[in-house]
Coordinates of C-alpha atoms in Angstrom, one line a residue:
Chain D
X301 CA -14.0 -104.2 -27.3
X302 CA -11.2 -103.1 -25.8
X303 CA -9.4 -102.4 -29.0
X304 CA -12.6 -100.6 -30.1
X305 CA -12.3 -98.0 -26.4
X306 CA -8.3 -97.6 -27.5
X307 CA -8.9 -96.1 -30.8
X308 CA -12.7 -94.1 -30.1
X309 CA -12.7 -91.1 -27.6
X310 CA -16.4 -91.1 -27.6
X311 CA -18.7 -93.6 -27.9
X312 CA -22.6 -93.4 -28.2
X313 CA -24.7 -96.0 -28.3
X314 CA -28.6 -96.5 -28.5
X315 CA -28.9 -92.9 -26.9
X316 CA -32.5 -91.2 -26.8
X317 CA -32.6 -88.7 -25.2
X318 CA -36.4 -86.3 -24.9
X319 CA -37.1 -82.9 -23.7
X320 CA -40.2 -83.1 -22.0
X321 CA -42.6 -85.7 -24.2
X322 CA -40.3 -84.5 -27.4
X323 CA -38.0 -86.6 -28.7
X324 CA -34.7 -85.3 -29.7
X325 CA -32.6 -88.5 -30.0
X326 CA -33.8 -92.1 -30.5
X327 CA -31.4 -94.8 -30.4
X328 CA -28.3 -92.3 -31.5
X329 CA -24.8 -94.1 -32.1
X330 CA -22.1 -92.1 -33.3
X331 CA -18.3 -92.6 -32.4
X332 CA -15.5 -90.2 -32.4
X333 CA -12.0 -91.3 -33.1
X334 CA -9.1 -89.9 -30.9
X335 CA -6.8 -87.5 -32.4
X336 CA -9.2 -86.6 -35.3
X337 CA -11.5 -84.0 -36.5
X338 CA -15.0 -85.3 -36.4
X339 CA -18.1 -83.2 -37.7
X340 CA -21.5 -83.4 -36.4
X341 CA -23.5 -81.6 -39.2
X342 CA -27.5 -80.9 -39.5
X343 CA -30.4 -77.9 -39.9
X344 CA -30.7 -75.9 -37.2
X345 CA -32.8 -76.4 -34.3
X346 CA -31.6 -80.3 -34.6
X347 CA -30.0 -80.5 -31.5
X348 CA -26.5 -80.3 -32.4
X349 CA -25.5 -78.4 -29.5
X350 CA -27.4 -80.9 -27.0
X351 CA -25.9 -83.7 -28.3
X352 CA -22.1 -82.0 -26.9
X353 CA -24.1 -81.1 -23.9
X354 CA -24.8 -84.7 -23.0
X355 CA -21.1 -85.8 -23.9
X356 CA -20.3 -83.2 -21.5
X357 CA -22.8 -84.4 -19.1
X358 CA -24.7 -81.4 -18.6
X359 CA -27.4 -83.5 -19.9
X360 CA -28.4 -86.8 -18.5
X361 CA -29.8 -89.6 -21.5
X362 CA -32.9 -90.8 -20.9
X363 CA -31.5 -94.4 -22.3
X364 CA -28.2 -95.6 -23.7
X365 CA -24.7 -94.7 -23.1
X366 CA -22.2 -92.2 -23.7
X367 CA -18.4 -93.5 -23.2
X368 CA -15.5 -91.1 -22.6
X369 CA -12.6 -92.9 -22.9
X370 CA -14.4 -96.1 -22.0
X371 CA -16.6 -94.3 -19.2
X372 CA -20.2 -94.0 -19.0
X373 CA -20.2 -90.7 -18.6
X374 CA -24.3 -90.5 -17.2
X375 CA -23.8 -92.6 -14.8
X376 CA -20.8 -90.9 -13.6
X377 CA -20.4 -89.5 -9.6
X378 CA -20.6 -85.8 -10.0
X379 CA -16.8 -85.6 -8.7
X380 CA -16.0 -88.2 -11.1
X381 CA -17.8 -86.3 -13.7
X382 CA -15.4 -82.8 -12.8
X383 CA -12.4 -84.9 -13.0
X384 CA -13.3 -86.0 -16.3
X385 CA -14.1 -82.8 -17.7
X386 CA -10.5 -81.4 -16.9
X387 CA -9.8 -84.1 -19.9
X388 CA -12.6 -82.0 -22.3
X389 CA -13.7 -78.8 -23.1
X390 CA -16.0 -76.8 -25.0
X391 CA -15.9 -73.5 -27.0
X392 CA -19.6 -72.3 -27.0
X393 CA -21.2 -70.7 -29.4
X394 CA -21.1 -67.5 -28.1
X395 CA -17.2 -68.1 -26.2
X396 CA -18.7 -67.3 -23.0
X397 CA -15.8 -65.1 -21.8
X398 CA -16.3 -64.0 -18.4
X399 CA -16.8 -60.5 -18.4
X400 CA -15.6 -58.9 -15.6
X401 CA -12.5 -60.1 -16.7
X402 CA -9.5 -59.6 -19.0
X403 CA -8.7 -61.8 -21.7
X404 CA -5.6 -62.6 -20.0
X405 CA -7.2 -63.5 -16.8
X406 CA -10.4 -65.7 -18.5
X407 CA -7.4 -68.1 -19.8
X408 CA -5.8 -67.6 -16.8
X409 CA -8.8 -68.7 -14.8
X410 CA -8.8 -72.7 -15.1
X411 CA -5.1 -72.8 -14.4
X412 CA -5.8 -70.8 -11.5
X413 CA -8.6 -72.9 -10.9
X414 CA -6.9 -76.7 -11.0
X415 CA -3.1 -75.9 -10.8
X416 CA -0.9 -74.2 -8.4
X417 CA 1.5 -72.8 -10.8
X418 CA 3.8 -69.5 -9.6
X419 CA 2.5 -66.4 -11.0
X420 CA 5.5 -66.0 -13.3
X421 CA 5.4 -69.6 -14.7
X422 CA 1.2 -68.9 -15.3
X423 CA 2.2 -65.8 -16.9
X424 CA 4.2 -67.4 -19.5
X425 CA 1.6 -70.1 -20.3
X426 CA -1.0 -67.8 -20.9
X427 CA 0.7 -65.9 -23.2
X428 CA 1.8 -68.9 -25.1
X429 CA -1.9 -70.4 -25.3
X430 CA -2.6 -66.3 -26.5
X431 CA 0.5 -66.3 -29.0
X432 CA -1.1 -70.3 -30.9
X433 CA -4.3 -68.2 -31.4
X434 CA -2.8 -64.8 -32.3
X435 CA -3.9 -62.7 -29.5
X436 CA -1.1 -62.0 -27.6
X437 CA -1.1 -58.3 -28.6
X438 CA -5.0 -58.4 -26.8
X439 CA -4.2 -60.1 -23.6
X440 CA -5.2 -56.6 -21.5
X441 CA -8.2 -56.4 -23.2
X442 CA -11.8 -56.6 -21.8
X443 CA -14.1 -58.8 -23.6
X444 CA -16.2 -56.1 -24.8
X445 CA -13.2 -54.9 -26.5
X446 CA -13.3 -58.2 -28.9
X447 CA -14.7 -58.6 -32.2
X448 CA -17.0 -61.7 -32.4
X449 CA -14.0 -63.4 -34.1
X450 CA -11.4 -62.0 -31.2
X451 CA -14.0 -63.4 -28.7
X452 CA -14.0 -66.6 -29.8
X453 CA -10.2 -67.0 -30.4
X454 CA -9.7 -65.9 -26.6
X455 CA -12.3 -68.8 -25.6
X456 CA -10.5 -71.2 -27.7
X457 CA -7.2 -70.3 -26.1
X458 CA -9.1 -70.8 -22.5
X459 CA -10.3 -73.8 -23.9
X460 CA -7.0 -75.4 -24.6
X461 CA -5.6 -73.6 -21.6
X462 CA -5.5 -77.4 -19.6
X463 CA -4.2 -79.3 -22.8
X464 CA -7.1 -81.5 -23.0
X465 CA -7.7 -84.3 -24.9
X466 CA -11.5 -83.2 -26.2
X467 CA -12.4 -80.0 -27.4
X468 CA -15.8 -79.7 -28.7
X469 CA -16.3 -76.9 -30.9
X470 CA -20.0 -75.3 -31.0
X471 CA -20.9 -73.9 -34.2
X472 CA -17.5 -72.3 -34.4
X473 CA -18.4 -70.8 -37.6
X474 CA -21.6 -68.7 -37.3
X475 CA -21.5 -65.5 -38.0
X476 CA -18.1 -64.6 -39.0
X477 CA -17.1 -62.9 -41.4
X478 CA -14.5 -65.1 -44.0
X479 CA -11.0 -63.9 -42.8
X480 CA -12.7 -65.0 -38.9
X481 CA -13.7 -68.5 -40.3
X482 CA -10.5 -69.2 -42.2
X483 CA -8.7 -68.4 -39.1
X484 CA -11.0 -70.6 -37.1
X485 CA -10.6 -73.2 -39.5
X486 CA -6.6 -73.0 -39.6
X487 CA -6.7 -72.8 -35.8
X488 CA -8.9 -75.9 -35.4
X489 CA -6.9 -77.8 -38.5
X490 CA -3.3 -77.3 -36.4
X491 CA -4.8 -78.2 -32.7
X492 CA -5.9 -81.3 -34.3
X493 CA -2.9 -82.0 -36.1
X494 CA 0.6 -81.0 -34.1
X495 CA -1.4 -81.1 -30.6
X496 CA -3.1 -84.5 -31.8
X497 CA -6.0 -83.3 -29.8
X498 CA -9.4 -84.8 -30.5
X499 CA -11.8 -82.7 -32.2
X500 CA -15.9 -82.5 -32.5
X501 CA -17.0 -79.5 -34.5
X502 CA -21.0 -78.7 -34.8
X503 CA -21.4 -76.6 -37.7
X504 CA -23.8 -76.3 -40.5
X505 CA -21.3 -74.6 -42.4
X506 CA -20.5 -77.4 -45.0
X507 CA -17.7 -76.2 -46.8
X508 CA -15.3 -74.8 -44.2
X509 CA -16.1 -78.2 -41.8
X510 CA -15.6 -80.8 -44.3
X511 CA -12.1 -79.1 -45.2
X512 CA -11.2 -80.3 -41.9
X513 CA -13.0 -83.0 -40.8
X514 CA -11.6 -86.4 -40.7
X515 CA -15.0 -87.9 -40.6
X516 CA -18.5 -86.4 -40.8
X517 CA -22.1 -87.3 -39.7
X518 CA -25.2 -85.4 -40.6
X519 CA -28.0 -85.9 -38.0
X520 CA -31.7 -85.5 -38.6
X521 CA -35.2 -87.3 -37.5
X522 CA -33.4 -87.7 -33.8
X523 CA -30.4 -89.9 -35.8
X524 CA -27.6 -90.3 -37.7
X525 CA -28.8 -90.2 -41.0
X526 CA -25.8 -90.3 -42.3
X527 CA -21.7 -90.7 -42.1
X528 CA -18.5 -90.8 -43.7
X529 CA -15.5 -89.2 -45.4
X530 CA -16.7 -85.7 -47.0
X531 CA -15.9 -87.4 -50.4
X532 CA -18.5 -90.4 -49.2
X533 CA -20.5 -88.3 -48.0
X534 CA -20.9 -85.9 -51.1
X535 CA -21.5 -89.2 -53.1
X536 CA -24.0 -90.2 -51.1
X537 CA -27.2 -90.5 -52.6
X538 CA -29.8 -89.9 -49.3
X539 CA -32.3 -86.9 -50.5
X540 CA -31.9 -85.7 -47.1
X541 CA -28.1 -85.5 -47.4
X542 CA -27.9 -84.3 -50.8
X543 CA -30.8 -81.8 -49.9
X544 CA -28.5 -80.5 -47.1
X545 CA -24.9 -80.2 -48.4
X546 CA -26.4 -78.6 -51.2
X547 CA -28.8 -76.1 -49.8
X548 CA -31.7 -76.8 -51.2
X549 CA -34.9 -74.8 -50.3
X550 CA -36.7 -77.7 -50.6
X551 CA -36.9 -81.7 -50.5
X552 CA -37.8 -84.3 -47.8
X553 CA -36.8 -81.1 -45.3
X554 CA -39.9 -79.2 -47.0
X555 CA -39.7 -75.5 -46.7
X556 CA -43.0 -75.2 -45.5
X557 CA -43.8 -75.8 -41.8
X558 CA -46.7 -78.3 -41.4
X559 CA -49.6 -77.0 -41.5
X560 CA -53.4 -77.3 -42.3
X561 CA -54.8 -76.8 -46.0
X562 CA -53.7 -73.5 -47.6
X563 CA -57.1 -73.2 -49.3
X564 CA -58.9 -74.1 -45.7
X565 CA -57.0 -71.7 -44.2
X566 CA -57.4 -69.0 -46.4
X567 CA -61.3 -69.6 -47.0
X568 CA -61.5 -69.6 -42.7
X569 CA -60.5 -65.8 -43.1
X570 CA -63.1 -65.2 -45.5
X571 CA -65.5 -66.7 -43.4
Chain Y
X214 CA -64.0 -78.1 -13.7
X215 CA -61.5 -81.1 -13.9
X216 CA -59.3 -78.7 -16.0
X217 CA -59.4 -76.2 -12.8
X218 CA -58.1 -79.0 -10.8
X219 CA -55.9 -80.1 -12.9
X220 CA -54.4 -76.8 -13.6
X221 CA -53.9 -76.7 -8.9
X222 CA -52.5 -79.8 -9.3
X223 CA -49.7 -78.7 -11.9
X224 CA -49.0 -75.6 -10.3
X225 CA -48.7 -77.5 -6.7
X226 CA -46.1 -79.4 -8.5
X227 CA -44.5 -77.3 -10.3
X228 CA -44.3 -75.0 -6.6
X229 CA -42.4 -78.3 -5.0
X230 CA -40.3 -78.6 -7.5
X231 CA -38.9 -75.4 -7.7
X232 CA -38.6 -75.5 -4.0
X233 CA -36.6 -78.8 -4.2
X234 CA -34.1 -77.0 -7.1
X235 CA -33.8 -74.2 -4.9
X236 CA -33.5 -76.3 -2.0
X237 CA -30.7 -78.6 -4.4
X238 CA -28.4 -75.4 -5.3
X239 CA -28.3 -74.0 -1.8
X240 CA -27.1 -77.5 -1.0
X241 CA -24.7 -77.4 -3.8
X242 CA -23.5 -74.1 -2.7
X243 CA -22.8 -74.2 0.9
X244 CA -22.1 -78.0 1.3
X245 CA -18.8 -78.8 0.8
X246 CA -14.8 -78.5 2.0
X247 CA -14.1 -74.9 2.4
X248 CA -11.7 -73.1 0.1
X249 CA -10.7 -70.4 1.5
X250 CA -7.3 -69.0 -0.5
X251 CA -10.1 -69.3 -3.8
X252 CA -13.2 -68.2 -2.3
X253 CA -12.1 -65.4 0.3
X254 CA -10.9 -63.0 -2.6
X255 CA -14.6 -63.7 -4.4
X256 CA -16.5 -63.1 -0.7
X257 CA -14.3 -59.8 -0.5
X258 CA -15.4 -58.3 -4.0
X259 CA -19.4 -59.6 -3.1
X260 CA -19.0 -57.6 -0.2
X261 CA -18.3 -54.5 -2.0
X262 CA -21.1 -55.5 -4.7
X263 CA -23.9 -56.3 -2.5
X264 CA -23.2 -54.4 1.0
X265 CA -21.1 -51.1 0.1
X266 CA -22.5 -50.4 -3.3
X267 CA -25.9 -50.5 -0.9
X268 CA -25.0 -48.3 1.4
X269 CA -25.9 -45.2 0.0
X270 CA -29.5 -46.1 -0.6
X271 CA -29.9 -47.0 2.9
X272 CA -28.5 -44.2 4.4
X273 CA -30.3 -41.9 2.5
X274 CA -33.4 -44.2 3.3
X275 CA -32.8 -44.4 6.7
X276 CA -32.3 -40.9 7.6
X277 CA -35.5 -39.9 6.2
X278 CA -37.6 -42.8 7.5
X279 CA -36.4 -41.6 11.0
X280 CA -37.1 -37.5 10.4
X281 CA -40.5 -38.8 9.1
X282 CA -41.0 -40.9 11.9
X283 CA -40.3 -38.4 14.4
X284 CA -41.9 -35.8 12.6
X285 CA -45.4 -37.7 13.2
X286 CA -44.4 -39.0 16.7
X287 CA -43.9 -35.2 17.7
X288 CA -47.0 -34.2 16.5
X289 CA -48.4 -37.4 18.6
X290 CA -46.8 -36.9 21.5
X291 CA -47.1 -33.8 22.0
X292 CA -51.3 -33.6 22.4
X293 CA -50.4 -35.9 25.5
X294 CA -47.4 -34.2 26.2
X295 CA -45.3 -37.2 26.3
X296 CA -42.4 -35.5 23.7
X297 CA -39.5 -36.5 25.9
X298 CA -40.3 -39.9 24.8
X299 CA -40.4 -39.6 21.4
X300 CA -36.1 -41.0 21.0
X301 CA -37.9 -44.2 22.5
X302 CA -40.7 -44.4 19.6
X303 CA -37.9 -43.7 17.2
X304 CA -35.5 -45.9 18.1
X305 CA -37.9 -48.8 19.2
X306 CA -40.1 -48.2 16.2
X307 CA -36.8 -48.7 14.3
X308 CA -35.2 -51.2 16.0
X309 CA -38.1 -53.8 16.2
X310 CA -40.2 -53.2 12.8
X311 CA -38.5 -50.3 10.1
X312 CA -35.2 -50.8 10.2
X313 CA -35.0 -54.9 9.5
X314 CA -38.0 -54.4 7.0
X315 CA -37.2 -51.6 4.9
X316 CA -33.3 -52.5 4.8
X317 CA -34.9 -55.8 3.9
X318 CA -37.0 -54.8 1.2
X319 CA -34.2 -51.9 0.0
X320 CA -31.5 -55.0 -0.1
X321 CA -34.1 -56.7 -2.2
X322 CA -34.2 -54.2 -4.6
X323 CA -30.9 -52.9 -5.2
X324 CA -29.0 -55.8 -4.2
X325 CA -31.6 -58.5 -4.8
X326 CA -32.1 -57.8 -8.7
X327 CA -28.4 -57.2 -9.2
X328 CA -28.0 -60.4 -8.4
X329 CA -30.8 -62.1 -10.3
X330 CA -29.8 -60.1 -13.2
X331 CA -26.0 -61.3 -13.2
X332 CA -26.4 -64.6 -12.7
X333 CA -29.2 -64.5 -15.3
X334 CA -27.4 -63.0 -17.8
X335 CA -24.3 -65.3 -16.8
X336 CA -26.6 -68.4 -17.6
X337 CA -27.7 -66.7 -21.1
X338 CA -24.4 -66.1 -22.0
X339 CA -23.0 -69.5 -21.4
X340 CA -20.8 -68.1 -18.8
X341 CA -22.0 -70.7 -16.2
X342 CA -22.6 -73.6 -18.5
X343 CA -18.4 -73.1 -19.6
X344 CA -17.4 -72.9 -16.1
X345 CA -19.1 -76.3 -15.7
X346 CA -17.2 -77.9 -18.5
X347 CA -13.5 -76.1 -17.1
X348 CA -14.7 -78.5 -14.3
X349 CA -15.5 -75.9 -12.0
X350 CA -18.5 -75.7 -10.0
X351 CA -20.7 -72.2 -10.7
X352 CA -22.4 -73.4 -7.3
X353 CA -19.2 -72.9 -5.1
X354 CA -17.8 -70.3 -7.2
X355 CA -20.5 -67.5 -8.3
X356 CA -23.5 -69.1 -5.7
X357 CA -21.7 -69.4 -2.6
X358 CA -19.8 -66.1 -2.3
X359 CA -22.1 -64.2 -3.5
X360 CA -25.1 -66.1 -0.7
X361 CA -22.8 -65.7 2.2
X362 CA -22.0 -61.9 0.6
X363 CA -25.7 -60.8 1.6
X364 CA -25.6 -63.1 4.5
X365 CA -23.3 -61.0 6.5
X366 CA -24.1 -57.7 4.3
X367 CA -27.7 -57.3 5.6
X368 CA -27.6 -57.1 9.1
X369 CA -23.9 -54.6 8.9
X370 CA -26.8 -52.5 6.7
X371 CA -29.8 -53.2 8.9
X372 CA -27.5 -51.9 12.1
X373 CA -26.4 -48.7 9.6
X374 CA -30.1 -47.8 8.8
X375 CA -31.1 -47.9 12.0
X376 CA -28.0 -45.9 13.6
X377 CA -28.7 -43.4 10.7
X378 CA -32.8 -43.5 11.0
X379 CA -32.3 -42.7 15.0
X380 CA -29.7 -39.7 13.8
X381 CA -32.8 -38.4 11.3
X382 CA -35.2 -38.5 14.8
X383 CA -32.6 -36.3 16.9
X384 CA -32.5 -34.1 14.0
X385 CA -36.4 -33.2 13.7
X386 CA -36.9 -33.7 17.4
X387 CA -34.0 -32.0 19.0
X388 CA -32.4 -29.8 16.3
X389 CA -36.0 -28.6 15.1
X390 CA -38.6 -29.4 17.5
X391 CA -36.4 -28.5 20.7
X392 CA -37.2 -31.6 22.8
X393 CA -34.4 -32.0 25.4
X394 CA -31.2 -34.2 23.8
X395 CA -30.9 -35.5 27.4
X396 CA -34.7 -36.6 27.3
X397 CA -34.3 -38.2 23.8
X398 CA -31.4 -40.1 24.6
X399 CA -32.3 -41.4 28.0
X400 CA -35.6 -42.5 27.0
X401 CA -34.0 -44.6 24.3
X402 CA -31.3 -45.5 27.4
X403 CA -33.7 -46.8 29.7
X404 CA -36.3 -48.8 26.9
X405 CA -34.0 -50.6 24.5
X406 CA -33.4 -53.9 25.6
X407 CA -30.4 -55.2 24.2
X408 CA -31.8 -58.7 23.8
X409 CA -35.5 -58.1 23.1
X410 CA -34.8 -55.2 20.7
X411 CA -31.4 -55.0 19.5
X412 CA -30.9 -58.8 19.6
X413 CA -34.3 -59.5 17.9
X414 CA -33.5 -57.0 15.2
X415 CA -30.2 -59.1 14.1
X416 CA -32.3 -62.5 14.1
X417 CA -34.9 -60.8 12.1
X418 CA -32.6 -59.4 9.8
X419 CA -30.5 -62.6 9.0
X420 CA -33.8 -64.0 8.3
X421 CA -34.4 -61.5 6.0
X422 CA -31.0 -62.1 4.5
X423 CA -31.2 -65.6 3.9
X424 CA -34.5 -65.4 2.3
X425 CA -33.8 -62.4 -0.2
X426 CA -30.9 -63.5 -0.7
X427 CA -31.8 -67.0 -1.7
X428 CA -34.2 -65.8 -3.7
X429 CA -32.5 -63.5 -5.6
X430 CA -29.6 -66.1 -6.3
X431 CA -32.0 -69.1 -7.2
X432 CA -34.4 -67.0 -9.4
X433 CA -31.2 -66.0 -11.4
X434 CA -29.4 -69.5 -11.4
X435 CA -33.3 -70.8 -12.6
X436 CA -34.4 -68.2 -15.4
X437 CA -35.3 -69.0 -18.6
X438 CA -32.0 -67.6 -20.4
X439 CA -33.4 -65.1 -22.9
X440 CA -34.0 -61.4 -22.2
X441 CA -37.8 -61.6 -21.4
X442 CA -36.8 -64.6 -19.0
X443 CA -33.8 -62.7 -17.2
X444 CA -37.0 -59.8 -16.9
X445 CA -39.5 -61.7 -15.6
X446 CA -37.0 -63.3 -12.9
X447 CA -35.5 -59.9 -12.0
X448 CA -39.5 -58.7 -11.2
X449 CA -39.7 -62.2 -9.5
X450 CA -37.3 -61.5 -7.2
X451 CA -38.1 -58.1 -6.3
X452 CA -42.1 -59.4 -5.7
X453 CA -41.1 -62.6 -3.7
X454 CA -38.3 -61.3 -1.5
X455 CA -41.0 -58.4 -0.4
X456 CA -43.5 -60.8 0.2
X457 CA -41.3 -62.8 1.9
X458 CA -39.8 -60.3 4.3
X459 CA -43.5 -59.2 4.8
X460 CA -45.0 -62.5 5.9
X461 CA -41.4 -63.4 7.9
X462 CA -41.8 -60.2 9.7
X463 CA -45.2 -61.0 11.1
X464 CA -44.0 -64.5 11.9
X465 CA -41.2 -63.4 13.8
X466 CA -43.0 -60.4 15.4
X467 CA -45.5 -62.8 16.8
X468 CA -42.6 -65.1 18.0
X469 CA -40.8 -62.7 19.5
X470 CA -42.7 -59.9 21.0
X471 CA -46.0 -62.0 22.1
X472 CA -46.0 -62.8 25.8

C-alpha cells in the first residue's frame, strides 16, 4: 500500500458520484502516476470536467475515495483542503484570467497571494513563468487583448506560477486553431518532462492527447471503460473504444437520441 | 390537489435552503482572521465601485426628490399658512422616510446589479472556481470587500442624498417661493432630533445596506452561470432588494417612531 501511494499521485477508488437522482460516476477507479502525463478521454457531456472538479474537491463524492498523495481529499478540513490545493492546479477550459487585470498581474496574483516575495524578486519570477510559455512580450496586456490560444498560455503560466506538483489540464485543446494546439501540446509535453510535474489532460481531442500521454483512460456509462498505453489502447477491441478513437457517427454511442417510434411519432402529427 | 401541496412544500424548501447558502457564504465571508495589508487595497477599490461611482445618481436623485417635495409642501402649506415650516417637512420627510428608502432602492439598482452581474459573470467564467483551486478563498477575497464596501457606502450616500434633497427644498422654497431662509432653517433647527431622526436614519440605512447588499452579493455568488441565469439574478436582485427595503422600512418605522 504504501508502495502503491509512493508511485500514484491520485488515487480513486469505488467513486460514484450523482447530480441530483442522476448518476455520473458509479464505482469509478482510476489512478494517476506522479511525474506522468495521464489522459482522461470520452464524448462530451461525460463528465470529464467533474471528475477534476472532485479531485480538486470542489465536488464532494457521494461514496468512495479520492487520494491526493495518500489523502482523502473529501473528507478533508476545508483549511486542510486550501493547503493542499497550493500542491495542484487547474487550467480551465476557458483560462479564467481575471479580468480587471494584466496578464502580468493574474500570474502575479497567487504569489502575491501565498508568498511574501519583494516586488523585484516577484517581478523576475513572473516573467520567467511568461518567458516557459512564450508570453513575455504580452505581460502588459489585458486579457481581452489575448487570442483564445494567448489566453490560455497566460492561465497555464498562472497555473504553474506556485510549481505545483498537479496540474490538471481541462480540455486544453478545444477550439484552437493547430499552431495553438501544437503549442499547447509542446508546452504540456516539457512541463511534464524537465519540471517532472504530474499531468491530467481532459481532452476529446485523440490525436494531439495520446502524443503525450503516458497513460490514457476513456470513460463512458459513469466508468472507466477502458485504459492503457495509446498503442493498447488503439488495439483494443471494445466497440465503444474503437467507436470513439475513430469517430464513428455511429455504434453502441448511437447517433440518435432515445426516443419513441419514428413512425409513432410521425403518424401523431398526422393525427 | 396533492400536486398543489407538494409543489408549497418544494418551494418552502427550496426558500430554507437558499436562506441557509446565503446564510453559509455570509459566514464564509466575514468569519475569519482579518487580513488587512491583502484586503484594505480590495475594500479601497469597492469603495470607489459601489459608493463614488453612485454618487452621481444620488445627487441628481436627491436634489430633485427634495425640489419636488417642497414644491408640494408649499402648495400645502400655504392654504393654512404654515409655509415657514415647510424646511421641517423637507428635512423631516427626508430624514425619517425618502432619503434611507430611495438611496436604498437607487444603491439597489446601480450598485446592487453591478454586483450581481460581476460576480455572476465571475462564476460563468470560471474566475471564482480558479481562485478556489490557487487555494484562495473567493469568499474573503471578492465577497467580503465588496459586503463591507456597501456596508459603509450606503449610509456616507444616504447622509449625501439627504444633505443634497434639503439643498433642492431651500431652492424651490427660498430661492423661488420666497419663504424666509431664517424661517426654513430654524424650523428644521428646532424639529430635528438628532437621535430620533438623524440617528434613526443611519440604523435604517445600515439595514438597508446589509440587506441589498447581501442580496445582491448572494444572488450573484448563487446564479445559474449562463447568460439567461446571470439575467434572471441581476432582475432578482433589483426585485428582492426593493421589496426588502420596502417591508424593512415599515418594520423599522413602526419600531422606531410608534410611541
Amino acid at each position: 500500500m504504501t508502495d502503491t501511494l509512493q508511485q500514484n499521485l491520485v488515487e480513486i477508488h469505488d467513486m460514484s458520484f450523482y447530480r441530483g437522482t442522476r448518476p455520473i460516476y458509479k464505482n469509478m477507479n482510476l489512478t494517476v502516476p506522479k511525474g506522468k502525463v495521464t489522459a482522461i478521454m470520452g464524448p462530451s457531456g461525460i463528465g470529464k470536467t467533474t471528475l477534476l472538479r472532485l479531485i480538486g474537491g470542489q465536488l464532494k463524492p457521494q461514496a468512495g475515495q479520492i487520494l491526493f498523495d495518500g489523502e482523502d481529499v473529501p473528507s478533508m478540513t476545508r483549511s486542510r483542503l486550501y493547503e493542499v490545493r497550493k500542491r495542484m492546479s487547474m487550467l480551465f477550459q476557458s483560462g479564467a484570467l481575471f479580468t480587471d487585470l494584466s496578464v502580468f498581474d493574474n500570474v502575479a496574483y497567487p504569489l502575491r497571494e501565498h508568498l511574501n516575495l519583494p516586488e523585484p524578486v516577484l517581478h523576475n519570477l513572473v516573467l520567467m513563468k511568461l518567458q516557459s510559455v512564450g508570453l513575455r512580450g504580452a505581460a502588459n496586456m489585458m486579457p481581452s487583448e489575448l487570442s483564445g490560444g494567448m489566453a490560455r498560455r497566460a492561465a497555464l503560466a498562472r497555473a504553474i506560477a506556485l510549481d505545483p506538483d498537479l496540474i490538471m489540464f481541462d480540455e486544453p485543446f478545444a477550439g484552437q486553431d493547430p499552431i495553438s494546439m501544437g503549442v499547447i501540446v509542446k508546452l504540456i509535453a516539457e512541463l511534464n518532462q524537465s519540471l517532472g510535474l504530474t499531468c491530467i489532460v481532459v481532452s476529446h481531442d485523440v490525436n494531439e492527447v495520446l502524443s503525450i500521454a503516458d497513460y490514457a483512460y476513456i470513460v463512458a456509462e459513469q466508468h472507466i471503460i477502458a485504459g492503457g498505453t495509446s498503442q493498447e489502447l488503439r488495439h483494443n477491441d471494445d466497440l465503444r473504444v474503437k467507436q470513439f478513437l475513430d469517430g464513428l457517427a455511429d455504434g453502441p454511442v448511437p447517433f440518435h437520441y432515445p426516443a419513441v417510434d419514428y413512425k409513432l411519432d410521425l403518424s401523431r402529427g398526422v393525427n | 390537489m396533492l400536486n398543489l401541496i407538494a409543489k408549497l412544500g418544494q418551494s418552502t424548501i427550496n426558500i430554507i435552503a437558499m436562506l441557509g447558502r446565503s446564510g453559509l457564504m455570509l459566514f464564509g465571508a466575514l468569519i475569519g482572521k482579518p487580513q488587512f495589508s491583502k484586503q484594505f487595497p480590495l475594500l479601497v477599490k469597492q469603495f470607489y465601485f459601489v459608493g463614488v461611482q453612485s454618487l452621481s445618481i444620488i445627487i441628481v436623485s436627491g436634489l430633485f426628490i427634495g425640489m419636488v417635495l417642497a414644491l408640494q409642501g408649499y402648495f400645502i402649506l400655504t392654504t393654512f399658512g404654515a409655509e415657514a415650516s415647510l424646511g421641517m417637512l423637507v428635512a423631516l420627510a427626508l430624514l425619517r422616510e425618502l432619503g434611507p428608502v430611495v438611496a436604498g432602492l437607487l444603491f439597489a439598482g446601480r450598485a446592487g446589479s453591478a454586483l450581481t452581474a460581476e460576480i455572476g459573470l465571475m462564476k460563468a467564467t470560471e474566475q471564482l472556481s480558479s481562485m478556489e483551486m490557487m487555494a484562495i478563498d473567493p469568499l474573503r477575497r471578492i465577497i467580503a470587500p465588496r459586503f463591507w464596501a456597501g456596508f459603509f457606502c450606503m449610509p456616507f450616500l444616504t447622509a449625501i442624498f439627504v444633505a443634497v434633497g434639503i439643498l433642492g427644498g431651500v431652492l424651490v422654497g427660498v430661492d423661488w417661493k420666497g419663504i424666509d431662509a431664517g424661517f426654513f432653517w430654524s424650523s428644521i433647527q428646532s424639529n430635528v432630533d438628532w437621535w430620533h431622526d438623524l440617528g434613526n436614519c443611519f440604523i435604517k440605512s445600515f439595514a438597508f445596506a446589509i440587506a441589498s447588499t447581501w442580496i445582491a452579493l448572494f444572488n450573484g455568488y448563487d446564479c445559474v452561470p449562463t447568460s439567461e441565469g446571470i439575467s434572471r439574478a441581476t432582475t432578482n436582485t433589483v426585485v428582492y432588494s426593493s421589496l426588502v427595503i420596502l417591508g424593512l422600512d415599515f418594520i423599522l418605522t413602526a419600531l422606531m417612531f410608534s410611541n
